[in-house]
PDB file of C-alpha atoms and ligand atoms in Angstrom:
ATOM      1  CA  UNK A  22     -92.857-158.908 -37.486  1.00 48.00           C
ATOM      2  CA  UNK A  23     -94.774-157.985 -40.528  1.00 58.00           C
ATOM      3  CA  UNK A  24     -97.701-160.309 -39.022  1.00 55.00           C
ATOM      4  CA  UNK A  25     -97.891-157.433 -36.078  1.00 58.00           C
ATOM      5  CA  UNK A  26     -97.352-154.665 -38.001  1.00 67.00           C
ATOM      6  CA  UNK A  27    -100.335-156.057 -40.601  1.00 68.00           C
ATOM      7  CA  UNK A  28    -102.299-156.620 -37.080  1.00 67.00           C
ATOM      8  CA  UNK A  29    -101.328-152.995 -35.953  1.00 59.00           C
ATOM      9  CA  UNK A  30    -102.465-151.383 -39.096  1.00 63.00           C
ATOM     10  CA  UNK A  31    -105.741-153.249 -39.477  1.00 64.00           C
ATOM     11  CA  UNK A  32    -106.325-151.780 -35.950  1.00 66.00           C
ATOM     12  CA  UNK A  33    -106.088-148.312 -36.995  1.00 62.00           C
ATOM     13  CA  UNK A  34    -108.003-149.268 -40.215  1.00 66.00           C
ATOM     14  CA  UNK A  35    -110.811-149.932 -37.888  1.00 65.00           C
ATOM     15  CA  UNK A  36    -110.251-146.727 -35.874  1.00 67.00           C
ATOM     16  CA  UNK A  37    -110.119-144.748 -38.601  1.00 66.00           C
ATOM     17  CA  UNK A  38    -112.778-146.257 -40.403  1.00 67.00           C
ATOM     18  CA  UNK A  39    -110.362-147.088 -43.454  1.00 73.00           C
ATOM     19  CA  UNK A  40    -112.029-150.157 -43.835  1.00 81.00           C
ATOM     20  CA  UNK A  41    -113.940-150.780 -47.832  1.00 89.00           C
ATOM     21  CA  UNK A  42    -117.742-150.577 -46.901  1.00 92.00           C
ATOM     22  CA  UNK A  43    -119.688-153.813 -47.860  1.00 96.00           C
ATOM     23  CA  UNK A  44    -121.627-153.094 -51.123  1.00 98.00           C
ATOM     24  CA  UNK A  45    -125.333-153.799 -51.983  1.00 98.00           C
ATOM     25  CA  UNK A  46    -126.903-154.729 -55.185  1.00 98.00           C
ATOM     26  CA  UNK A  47    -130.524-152.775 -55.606  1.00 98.00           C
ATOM     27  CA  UNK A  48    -132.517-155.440 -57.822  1.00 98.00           C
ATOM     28  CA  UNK A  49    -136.075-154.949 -59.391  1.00 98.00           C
ATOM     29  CA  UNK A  50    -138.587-157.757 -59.475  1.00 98.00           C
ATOM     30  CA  UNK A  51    -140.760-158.398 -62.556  1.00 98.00           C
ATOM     31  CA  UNK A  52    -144.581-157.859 -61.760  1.00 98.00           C
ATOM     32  CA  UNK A  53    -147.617-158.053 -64.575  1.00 98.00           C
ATOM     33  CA  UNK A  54    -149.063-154.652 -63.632  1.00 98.00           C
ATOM     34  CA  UNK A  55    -146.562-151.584 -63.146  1.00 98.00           C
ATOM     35  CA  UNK A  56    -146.098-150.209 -66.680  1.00 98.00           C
ATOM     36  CA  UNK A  57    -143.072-149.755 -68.649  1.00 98.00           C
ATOM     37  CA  UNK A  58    -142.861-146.546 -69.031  1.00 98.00           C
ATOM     38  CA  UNK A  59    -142.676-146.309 -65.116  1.00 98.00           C
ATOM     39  CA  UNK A  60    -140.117-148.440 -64.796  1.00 98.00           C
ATOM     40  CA  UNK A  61    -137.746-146.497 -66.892  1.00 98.00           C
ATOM     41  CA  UNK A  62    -138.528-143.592 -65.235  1.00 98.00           C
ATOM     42  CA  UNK A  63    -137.170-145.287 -62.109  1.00 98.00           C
ATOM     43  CA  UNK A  64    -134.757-146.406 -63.777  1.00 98.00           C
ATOM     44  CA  UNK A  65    -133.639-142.519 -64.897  1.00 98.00           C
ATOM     45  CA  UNK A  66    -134.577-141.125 -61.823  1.00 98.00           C
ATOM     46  CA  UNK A  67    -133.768-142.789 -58.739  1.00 98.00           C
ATOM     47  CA  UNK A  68    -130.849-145.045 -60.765  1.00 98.00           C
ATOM     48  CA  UNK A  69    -129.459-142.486 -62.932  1.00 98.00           C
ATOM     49  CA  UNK A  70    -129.374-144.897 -66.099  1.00 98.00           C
ATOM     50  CA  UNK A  71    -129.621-143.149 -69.734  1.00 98.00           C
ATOM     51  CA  UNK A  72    -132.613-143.517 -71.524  1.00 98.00           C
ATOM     52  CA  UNK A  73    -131.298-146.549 -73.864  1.00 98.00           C
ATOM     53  CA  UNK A  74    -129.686-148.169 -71.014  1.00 98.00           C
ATOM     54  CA  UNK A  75    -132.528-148.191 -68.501  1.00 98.00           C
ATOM     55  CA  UNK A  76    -135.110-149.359 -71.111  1.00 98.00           C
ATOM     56  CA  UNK A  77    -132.430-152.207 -71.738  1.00 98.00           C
ATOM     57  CA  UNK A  78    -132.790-152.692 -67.811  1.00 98.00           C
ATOM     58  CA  UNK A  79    -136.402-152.606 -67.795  1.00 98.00           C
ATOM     59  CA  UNK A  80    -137.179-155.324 -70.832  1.00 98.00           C
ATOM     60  CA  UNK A  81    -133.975-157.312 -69.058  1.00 98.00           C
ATOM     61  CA  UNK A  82    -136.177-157.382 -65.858  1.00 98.00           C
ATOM     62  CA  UNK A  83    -139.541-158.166 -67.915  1.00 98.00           C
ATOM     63  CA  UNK A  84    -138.043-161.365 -69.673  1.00 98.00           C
ATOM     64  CA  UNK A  85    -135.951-162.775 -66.711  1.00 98.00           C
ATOM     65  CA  UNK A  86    -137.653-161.666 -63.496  1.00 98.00           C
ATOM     66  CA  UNK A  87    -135.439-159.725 -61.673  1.00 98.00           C
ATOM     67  CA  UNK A  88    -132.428-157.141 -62.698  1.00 98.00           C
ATOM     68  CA  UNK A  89    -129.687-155.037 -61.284  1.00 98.00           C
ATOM     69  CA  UNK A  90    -130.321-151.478 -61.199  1.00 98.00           C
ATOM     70  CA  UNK A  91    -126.986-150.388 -59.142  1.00 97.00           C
ATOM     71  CA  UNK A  92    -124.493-151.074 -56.380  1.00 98.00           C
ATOM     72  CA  UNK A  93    -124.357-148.669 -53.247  1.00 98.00           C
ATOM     73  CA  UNK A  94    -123.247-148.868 -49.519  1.00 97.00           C
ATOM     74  CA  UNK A  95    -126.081-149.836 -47.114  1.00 97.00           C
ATOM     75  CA  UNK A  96    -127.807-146.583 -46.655  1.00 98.00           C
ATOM     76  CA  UNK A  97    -127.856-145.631 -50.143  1.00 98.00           C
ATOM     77  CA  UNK A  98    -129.517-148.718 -51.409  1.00 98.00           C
ATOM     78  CA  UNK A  99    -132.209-148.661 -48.315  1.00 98.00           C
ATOM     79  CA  UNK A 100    -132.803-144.730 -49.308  1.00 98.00           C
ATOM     80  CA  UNK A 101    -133.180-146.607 -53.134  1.00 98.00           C
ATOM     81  CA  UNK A 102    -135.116-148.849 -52.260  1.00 98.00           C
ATOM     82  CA  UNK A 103    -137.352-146.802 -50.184  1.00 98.00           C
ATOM     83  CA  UNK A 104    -138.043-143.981 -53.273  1.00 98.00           C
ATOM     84  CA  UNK A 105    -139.210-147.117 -55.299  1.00 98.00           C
ATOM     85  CA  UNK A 106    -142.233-148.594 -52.972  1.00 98.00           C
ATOM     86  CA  UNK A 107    -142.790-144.786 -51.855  1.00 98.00           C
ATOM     87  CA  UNK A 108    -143.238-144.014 -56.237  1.00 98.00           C
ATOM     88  CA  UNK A 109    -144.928-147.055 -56.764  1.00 98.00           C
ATOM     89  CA  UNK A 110    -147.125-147.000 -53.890  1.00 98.00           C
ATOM     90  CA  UNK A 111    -148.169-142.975 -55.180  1.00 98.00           C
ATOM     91  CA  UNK A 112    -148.772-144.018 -59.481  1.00 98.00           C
ATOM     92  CA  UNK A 113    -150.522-147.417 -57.491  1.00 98.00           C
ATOM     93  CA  UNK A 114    -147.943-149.688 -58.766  1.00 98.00           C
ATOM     94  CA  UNK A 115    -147.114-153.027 -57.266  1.00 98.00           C
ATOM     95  CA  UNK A 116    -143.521-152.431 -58.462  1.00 98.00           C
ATOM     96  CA  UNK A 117    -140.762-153.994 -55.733  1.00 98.00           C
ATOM     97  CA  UNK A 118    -136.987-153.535 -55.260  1.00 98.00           C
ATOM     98  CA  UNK A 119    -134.584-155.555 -52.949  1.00 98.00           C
ATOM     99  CA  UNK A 120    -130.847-155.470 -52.135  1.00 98.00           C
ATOM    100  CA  UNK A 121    -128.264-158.442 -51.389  1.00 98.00           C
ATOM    101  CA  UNK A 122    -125.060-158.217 -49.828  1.00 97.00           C
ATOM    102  CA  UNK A 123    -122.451-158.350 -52.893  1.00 95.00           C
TER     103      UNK A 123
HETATM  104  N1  TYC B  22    -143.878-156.708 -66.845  1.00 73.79           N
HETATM  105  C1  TYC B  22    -144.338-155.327 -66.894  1.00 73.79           C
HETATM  106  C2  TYC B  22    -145.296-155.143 -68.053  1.00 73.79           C
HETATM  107  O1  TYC B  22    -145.392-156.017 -68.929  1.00 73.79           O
HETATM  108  C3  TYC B  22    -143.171-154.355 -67.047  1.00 73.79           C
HETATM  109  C4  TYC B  22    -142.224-154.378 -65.887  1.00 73.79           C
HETATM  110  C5  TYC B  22    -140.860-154.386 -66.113  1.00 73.79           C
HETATM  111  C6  TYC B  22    -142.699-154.374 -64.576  1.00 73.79           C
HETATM  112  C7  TYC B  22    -139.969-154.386 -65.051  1.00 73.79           C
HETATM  113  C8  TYC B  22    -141.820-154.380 -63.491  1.00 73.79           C
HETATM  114  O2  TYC B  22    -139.558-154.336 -62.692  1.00 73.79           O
HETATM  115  C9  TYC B  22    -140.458-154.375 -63.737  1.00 73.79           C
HETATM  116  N2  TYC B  22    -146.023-154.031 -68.067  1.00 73.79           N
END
C-alpha cells in the first residue's frame, strides 16, 4: 500500500515538476596567459564571489589546474559558462570554463 501510494506521488512529482533539478558544477581551467586580475573579475562578476574569496578561487585554480566557481541548474551554468568564453574571447583571453553533472 505505501509502495503505490509512493508510486502515485512520484507520478504527480513528475507532473508537477516537483522533482529536485540535477545540479552542475561551473569549473575554471588554469591557462598561462589570461591574467589574474581578469580572473577575479569573473570571479566577482559572473560568480558573485567577494573580493577575498574569488582571489582565493583564482590562485586555487593557478596552483591546481582547475577550480569550482559555483553550482547551478543546467541553464544557469550554460548561460555561465557562455559569459566566460564571450569575456575572454572580447579582453583576448584563452580563459575556459566547463560544467559536470554533480
Ligand atoms: N595562470 C594565470 C597566470 O599566471 C592565472 C590564471 C588563473 C589563469 C586562473 C586562468 O582560470 C585561471 N596569469
Amino acid at each position: 500500500m505505501a509502495r503505490v501510494s509512493e508510486e502515485i506521488q512520484s507520478e504527480f512529482d513528475t507532473e508537477l515538476e516537483l522533482d529536485e533539478p540535477k545540479l552542475y558544477r561551473v569549473i575554471l581551467l588554469n591557462d598561462d596567459y589570461t591574467s589574474m586580475d581578469f580572473v577575479v573579475m569573473i570571479l566577482m562578476e559572473i560568480f558573485h564571489q567577494d573580493v577575498q574569496k574569488a582571489n582565493a578561487t583564482m590562485f586555487k585554480i593557478h596552483e591546481e589546474g582547475s577550480g569550482l566557481c559555483g553550482v547551478y541548474t543546467y541553464e544557469i551554468a550554460e548561460t555561465k559558462m557562455a559569459q566566460v568564453h564571450a569575456l575572454a574571447k572580447e579582453h583576448q583571453f584563452p580563459l575556459r570554463a566547463t560544467m559536470e553533472e554533480e
